[in-house]
Amino acid sequence: MMDIDSKSAMLLARAERVIPGGVNSPVRAFRSVGGKPVFVARGHGAYLYGENGVRYTDYVGSWGPLILGHAHPAITSAIAEAANRGTSFGAPTELEVRYAEKIIDLYPSIEMMRAVSSGTEACMAALRVARGFTEREAIVKFECCYHGHADMLLVKAGSGALTYGVPDSAGVPAAAAKNTITLAYNDRAALEALFQARGSEIAAVIVEPVVGNMGVVPPEPGFLEAIVRLCKNHGAVSIFDEVMTGCRVARGGMQARAGVRPDMTCLGKVVGGGMPLAVFGGRRAIMEKVAPLGPVYQAGTLSGNPVAVSAALAQLDCLNDEVYGKLEALGARLERGLTEATKKSGVNACVQRVGSMITLFFTKGPVRSFGDAVRSDTARFGQWHQGMLERGQYWPPSQFEAAFLSAAHTEADVDATIAAAAEVFAAL
Ligand code: HOZ
């Protein structure tokens, strides 16, 4: 076991004086697991190196983007080359055209797209475009899906908002949230009833096609198809928020894996190559509403930034069948190992996984929706998390998040993680 802390503790004390909670995003704070964040000095491949000199096997992967691991040479050299040509122009580049062509090639549901700087921006813009296109105001989201921190979406939100007990954030005007309707994830009957009653008011339904932001919760058969069909029948826009799943659960995202085609898609994380870059796009008729073609305004100084786009193109160029085959095999190995370890130890837990996204819920399962996820024993998860950290395993510091594998992980890494998990289960 390792001493995780003196340097991180000193840095945290300094950070807490000048940054709320000492972190630039609440999910990094470790408060819900009763620990202190590790301050990171550097990352290489599947490993993070703390300022305390400890090496951790990383299952956070910057919360999803690092599908090839840290500091992949193809990406770092693309970044260096791009930076030498200039870091920002605020004018169109050939790179952005290439990037848009690449995304459109990977996602047949996207006929036109725009680049933005974060998943929050992508979802916020997609909903504005959907409202402009339909000339309607109501939007539908699912409980504890998280689509970034725009006002209208901080309603029964997942991720850090759920972890820290503020799913309906303070500071959101009632007027901003009043047109947001929430339903339970996977509740197809409730969605059908809603469309039956109020179909002509609904501009859009936004969904994480696999939820990552309450822990990994897959869609039940027919759920995604029902969303797309109901939207189509009632003149609403279906939006898949594939910020987490895009190029993660398959090169073409969950829509490719499930064989479903939404009207609009939001992408981020993996498609940004570890840089601040995200995408919204969809059917041409909808995207033609975006200014300067149409009346829906959306803009950004750093949108399509050449350094970010270069990193993203380098990452996308590496994503071949071999990478996805390896991720699937490693994911299955980790799922199997953790499941066996929970069974042996008698811990009340279940493992849910889609591809290289995985969650160990401290509840019996299956977890189909927030109502199930919230039954998890979060105190126990916190103890387990702490035990894993002490054994050099860097797992997301919340019960309600997905862990991610990268192509840099090895079978030996995964086996060591399973062994550490079994040790911690036995000690709980
Ligand atoms: N959306 C990510 C976790 N669910 C991480 C972004 C953040 O909130 O920092």
XYZ file of C-alpha atoms and ligand atoms in Angstrom:
437
model
C 0.000 0.000 0.000
C 1.096 3.528 -0.659
C 1.200 6.791 1.172
C -0.995 8.820 -1.122
C -0.773 12.138 0.283
C 1.457 14.743 1.709
C 2.156 16.719 -1.499
C -1.431 16.449 -2.772
C -2.681 17.607 0.644
C -0.475 20.681 0.507
C -1.558 21.485 -3.037
C -5.209 21.008 -2.082
C -4.889 23.463 0.790
C -3.440 26.044 -1.621
C -6.060 25.260 -4.257
C -8.969 25.545 -1.831
C -8.011 29.121 -1.048
C -8.365 30.218 -4.662
C -10.653 27.739 -6.492
C -14.084 26.555 -5.201
C -13.457 23.166 -3.580
C -9.918 23.340 -4.976
C -11.078 21.942 -8.326
C -12.155 23.296 -11.684
C -15.020 20.802 -11.997
C -16.852 19.276 -9.002
C -16.467 15.654 -10.104
C -12.733 15.930 -9.413
C -13.167 16.752 -5.733
C -13.350 13.235 -4.191
C -15.664 14.574 -1.489
C -18.354 11.958 -2.060
C -15.844 9.152 -1.501
C -14.439 10.693 1.649
C -11.004 11.216 0.166
C -8.767 13.933 -1.214
C -8.021 14.434 -4.921
C -4.694 13.248 -6.242
C -2.851 16.123 -7.903
C -1.559 14.839 -11.213
C 1.970 15.534 -12.407
C 1.768 13.671 -15.711
C 0.179 10.791 -17.571
C 1.679 8.136 -19.802
C -0.241 5.332 -21.514
C -2.598 3.730 -18.995
C -0.956 5.418 -16.024
C -1.227 8.636 -14.093
C 1.659 9.854 -11.977
C 0.697 11.874 -8.920
C 2.646 14.825 -7.574
C 3.246 12.443 -4.644
C 5.346 10.196 -6.892
C 2.771 7.387 -6.939
C 1.838 5.622 -10.200
C -1.854 4.868 -10.660
C -3.595 2.686 -13.228
C -6.057 5.178 -14.645
C -9.722 4.254 -15.229
C -10.897 7.869 -15.490
C -9.057 8.725 -18.707
C -9.892 12.422 -18.311
C -13.551 11.311 -17.965
C -13.603 9.562 -21.308
C -11.588 11.316 -24.019
C -8.342 9.325 -23.687
C -9.294 6.178 -25.577
C -5.644 5.689 -26.612
C -4.243 6.496 -23.161
C -2.169 9.460 -22.039
C 0.294 11.318 -24.244
C -0.136 9.092 -27.308
C 2.752 10.029 -29.654
C 0.522 10.510 -32.722
C -1.516 13.060 -30.788
C 1.284 14.906 -29.030
C 3.188 15.349 -32.270
C 0.049 16.536 -34.088
C -0.449 19.106 -31.330
C 3.167 20.304 -31.484
C 3.079 20.645 -35.270
C -0.235 22.499 -35.220
C 0.875 24.841 -32.433
C 3.952 25.772 -34.445
C 1.698 26.910 -37.278
C -0.357 29.137 -34.937
C -2.687 28.439 -32.019
C -5.866 30.205 -33.107
C -7.074 32.151 -36.118
C -10.765 32.877 -35.667
C -11.020 32.121 -39.378
C -11.803 28.932 -41.294
C -9.079 26.356 -41.958
C -8.712 23.334 -44.204
C -8.340 21.244 -41.025
C -11.895 22.057 -39.920
C -13.264 20.955 -43.278
C -11.339 17.705 -43.040
C -12.595 17.199 -39.509
C -16.241 17.801 -40.473
C -15.884 15.408 -43.431
C -14.416 12.778 -41.112
C -17.222 13.104 -38.553
C -19.864 12.956 -41.266
C -18.196 9.884 -42.677
C -18.275 8.161 -39.263
C -21.853 9.254 -38.407
C -24.245 8.784 -41.337
C -27.015 10.520 -39.320
C -24.967 13.751 -39.434
C -25.220 15.622 -42.728
C -23.879 18.925 -41.412
C -22.091 19.728 -38.192
C -20.547 22.527 -36.252
C -17.547 22.356 -33.923
C -17.750 23.851 -30.424
C -15.489 23.667 -27.387
C -17.336 21.431 -24.881
C -20.105 18.876 -24.535
C -22.127 21.449 -22.595
C -21.987 23.829 -25.552
C -22.882 21.061 -27.997
C -26.040 20.040 -26.120
C -27.086 23.610 -25.417
C -26.725 24.523 -29.096
C -28.439 21.362 -30.359
C -31.494 22.124 -28.224
C -31.624 25.727 -29.402
C -31.465 24.552 -33.008
C -34.194 21.958 -32.362
C -36.389 24.635 -30.818
C -35.711 26.988 -33.726
C -36.471 24.250 -36.242
C -39.728 23.093 -34.640
C -40.811 26.515 -33.303
C -41.738 24.703 -30.086
C -40.399 25.131 -26.558
C -40.784 21.947 -24.513
C -37.838 19.586 -24.255
C -37.745 16.109 -22.755
C -34.794 14.648 -20.856
C -34.389 11.579 -18.686
C -33.754 11.595 -14.944
C -30.061 11.731 -14.110
C -28.893 11.828 -17.659
C -26.399 14.700 -17.733
C -26.063 16.909 -20.784
C -23.759 19.608 -19.430
C -24.522 22.571 -17.230
C -26.807 24.795 -19.316
C -29.693 26.155 -17.180
C -32.475 24.254 -18.932
C -30.565 20.968 -18.499
C -29.771 21.205 -14.778
C -33.094 19.578 -14.023
C -32.815 16.164 -12.373
C -29.273 16.080 -13.723
C -26.734 13.290 -13.246
C -22.915 13.288 -12.919
C -21.463 15.774 -10.392
C -24.888 17.399 -9.922
C -26.202 14.054 -8.687
C -23.035 13.148 -6.769
C -23.170 16.401 -4.814
C -26.917 16.385 -4.238
C -27.787 19.317 -6.504
C -29.586 17.671 -9.448
C -31.687 20.868 -9.694
C -29.015 23.515 -9.315
C -29.528 26.774 -7.445
C -29.226 29.767 -9.734
C -31.376 28.285 -12.490
C -34.359 30.596 -13.048
C -37.707 28.794 -12.858
C -38.468 30.234 -16.301
C -35.393 28.475 -17.780
C -36.415 25.083 -16.406
C -40.167 25.259 -16.860
C -40.121 23.798 -20.357
C -37.928 20.854 -19.398
C -39.933 17.673 -18.880
C -38.182 14.742 -17.182
C -39.035 11.054 -17.385
C -37.405 7.908 -15.991
C -34.726 6.406 -18.282
C -35.889 3.277 -20.094
C -39.549 4.109 -19.356
C -40.904 3.736 -22.852
C -44.550 3.673 -21.719
C -44.176 7.047 -19.978
C -42.629 8.531 -23.119
C -45.457 7.198 -25.271
C -48.041 8.619 -22.861
C -46.302 12.000 -22.841
C -46.280 12.208 -26.643
C -49.914 11.133 -26.676
C -50.848 13.974 -24.326
C -48.483 16.773 -25.398
C -46.813 15.689 -28.647
C -47.446 18.967 -30.458
C -45.583 20.967 -27.761
C -42.378 18.933 -27.773
C -39.384 20.376 -29.635
C -36.901 17.640 -28.773
C -36.057 14.571 -26.754
C -32.427 14.437 -25.636
C -30.963 11.187 -24.334
C -27.664 9.553 -23.444
C -28.042 6.417 -25.601
C -26.053 4.593 -22.931
C -26.166 6.546 -19.688
C -22.715 7.185 -18.288
C -23.642 9.945 -15.903
C -25.450 7.872 -13.267
C -22.993 5.055 -13.746
C -23.305 2.856 -16.831
C -26.943 2.100 -17.631
C -27.632 0.572 -21.058
C -30.834 1.223 -22.974
C -33.348 -1.586 -22.962
C -34.204 -3.125 -26.352
C -36.539 -0.802 -28.231
C -36.038 2.265 -26.006
C -33.846 4.261 -28.412
C -35.957 3.183 -31.388
C -39.084 4.416 -29.552
C -37.528 7.838 -28.969
C -36.652 8.252 -32.637
C -40.029 6.944 -33.836
C -42.123 9.070 -31.470
C -40.163 12.201 -32.363
C -40.626 11.479 -36.054
C -44.356 10.853 -35.715
C -44.927 14.035 -33.719
C -42.614 16.440 -35.579
C -40.079 16.644 -32.737
C -36.282 16.288 -32.979
C -34.514 13.266 -31.475
C -31.088 14.153 -30.067
C -28.556 11.523 -29.028
C -26.036 12.976 -26.608
C -23.084 10.801 -27.568
C -20.532 13.018 -25.843
C -19.508 10.004 -23.771
C -20.416 7.143 -26.110
C -19.325 8.691 -29.429
C -16.323 6.815 -30.892
C -16.189 5.057 -27.487
C -18.665 2.167 -27.571
C -18.037 1.860 -31.335
C -16.419 4.111 -33.937
C -19.916 5.215 -34.980
C -21.097 5.537 -31.359
C -24.100 3.878 -29.790
C -26.217 4.770 -32.821
C -24.035 2.449 -34.906
C -24.031 -0.248 -32.248
C -27.817 -0.113 -31.893
C -28.557 0.568 -35.575
C -30.663 3.645 -34.807
C -30.491 7.015 -36.568
C -31.354 10.131 -34.533
C -32.140 13.536 -36.065
C -29.281 15.210 -34.224
C -26.149 14.062 -32.384
C -23.841 15.698 -29.857
C -20.255 14.483 -29.662
C -17.294 15.364 -27.444
C -14.630 13.603 -25.371
C -13.096 10.974 -27.746
C -13.870 13.019 -30.870
C -11.933 15.904 -29.288
C -8.695 13.906 -28.911
C -8.243 15.100 -25.312
C -8.605 18.755 -26.273
C -11.515 21.211 -25.751
C -13.473 20.222 -28.848
C -17.028 18.961 -29.307
C -19.588 18.726 -32.092
C -23.279 19.081 -32.742
C -24.825 18.083 -36.020
C -27.624 16.290 -37.740
C -30.024 16.335 -40.658
C -29.255 19.016 -43.217
C -32.737 20.552 -43.015
C -32.265 21.083 -39.281
C -28.664 22.308 -39.421
C -29.560 24.802 -42.159
C -31.394 26.738 -39.438
C -28.008 27.680 -37.928
C -26.690 31.211 -38.595
C -25.491 32.495 -41.017
C -27.753 30.174 -43.102
C -30.718 30.463 -40.775
C -32.117 32.335 -37.774
C -30.654 30.265 -34.889
C -27.590 31.985 -33.474
C -24.585 30.057 -32.196
C -20.925 31.123 -32.129
C -17.500 30.737 -30.472
C -14.063 32.374 -30.702
C -12.199 29.084 -30.243
C -14.674 26.829 -32.048
C -12.833 24.498 -34.439
C -9.504 25.558 -32.908
C -6.672 24.268 -35.159
C -4.624 22.697 -32.359
C -7.663 20.879 -30.959
C -8.809 19.735 -34.404
C -5.312 18.422 -35.199
C -5.276 16.362 -31.999
C -8.749 15.067 -32.744
C -7.917 14.048 -36.304
C -4.797 12.235 -35.077
C -6.851 10.318 -32.501
C -9.660 9.467 -34.952
C -7.106 8.204 -37.488
C -5.858 5.656 -34.918
C -9.303 4.212 -34.142
C -9.364 0.977 -36.121
C -11.053 -2.392 -35.594
C -8.073 -3.652 -33.662
C -8.488 -0.883 -31.064
C -12.203 -1.617 -30.581
C -11.562 -5.372 -30.464
C -8.986 -4.855 -27.737
C -11.246 -2.500 -25.758
C -14.137 -4.969 -25.912
C -11.915 -7.850 -24.756
C -10.390 -5.839 -21.898
C -13.849 -4.627 -20.873
C -15.199 -8.176 -20.801
C -12.178 -9.346 -18.782
C -12.638 -6.571 -16.217
C -16.398 -7.184 -16.000
C -15.892 -10.919 -15.495
C -13.157 -10.464 -12.907
C -15.015 -7.873 -10.861
C -18.229 -9.891 -10.985
C -16.471 -13.040 -9.773
C -14.718 -11.087 -7.017
C -17.991 -9.594 -5.745
C -19.604 -13.051 -5.764
C -16.709 -14.633 -3.855
C -16.698 -11.916 -1.224
C -20.481 -11.822 -0.874
C -20.520 -8.029 -1.441
C -23.894 -6.775 -2.618
C -22.877 -5.315 -5.983
C -23.323 -5.612 -9.727
C -21.177 -4.706 -12.719
C -22.680 -2.980 -15.779
C -20.711 -2.437 -18.959
C -21.036 -1.390 -22.564
C -17.745 -1.804 -24.462
C -15.022 0.017 -22.569
C -17.419 1.893 -20.209
C -18.038 0.123 -16.922
C -19.550 0.732 -13.461
C -19.464 -1.303 -10.272
C -22.728 -0.459 -8.490
C -22.966 -1.315 -4.811
C -26.499 -2.581 -5.224
C -27.909 -5.866 -6.398
C -28.972 -4.703 -9.852
C -29.822 -4.685 -12.597
C -29.730 -0.889 -12.663
C -32.179 0.284 -15.327
C -32.831 3.852 -14.204
C -32.062 6.412 -11.534
C -34.573 4.775 -9.190
C -32.327 1.683 -9.181
C -28.979 3.529 -9.160
C -29.904 5.552 -6.104
C -30.295 2.361 -4.069
C -26.501 1.911 -4.256
C -24.606 1.927 -0.971
C -22.509 5.026 -1.647
C -20.715 4.824 1.723
C -19.474 1.358 0.818
C -18.478 2.555 -2.636
C -16.456 5.308 -0.916
C -14.624 2.756 1.248
C -13.936 0.588 -1.773
C -12.705 3.583 -3.748
C -10.320 4.558 -0.978
C -8.985 0.986 -0.783
C -8.426 0.941 -4.547
C -6.599 4.267 -4.481
C -4.311 2.965 -1.755
C -3.493 0.088 -4.117
C -2.652 2.412 -7.022
C -6.019 2.086 -8.796
C -7.494 5.394 -9.972
C -11.245 4.766 -10.363
C -13.835 7.565 -10.843
C -14.484 9.103 -7.418
C -18.256 8.728 -7.536
C -20.728 5.848 -7.597
C -22.578 7.672 -10.358
C -19.887 7.794 -13.046
C -18.516 5.462 -15.703
C -14.968 4.092 -15.579
C -13.123 3.937 -18.900
C -10.557 1.579 -20.358
C -8.062 2.690 -22.978
C -6.167 0.828 -25.672
C -3.032 1.455 -23.589
C -4.304 -0.821 -20.794
C -3.022 -4.393 -20.827
C -4.467 -7.664 -19.600
C -1.892 -7.517 -16.789
C -3.215 -4.063 -15.746
C -6.765 -5.370 -15.686
C -5.791 -8.491 -13.737
C -3.963 -6.359 -11.169
C -7.067 -4.187 -10.809
C -9.264 -7.248 -10.287
C -6.853 -8.584 -7.656
C -6.827 -5.214 -5.869
C -10.638 -5.069 -5.990
C -10.901 -8.566 -4.502
C -8.551 -7.569 -1.693
C -10.634 -4.488 -0.921
C -13.930 -6.441 -1.075
C -12.515 -8.865 1.486
C -11.589 -5.999 3.782
C -14.964 -4.165 3.591
N -19.102 14.780 -17.838
C -18.078 14.179 -17.130
C -18.472 13.272 -16.042
N -19.675 12.684 -16.111
C -16.971 15.013 -16.624
C -17.043 16.441 -16.803
C -17.069 17.154 -15.536
O -18.167 17.319 -15.007
O -15.979 17.532 -15.065
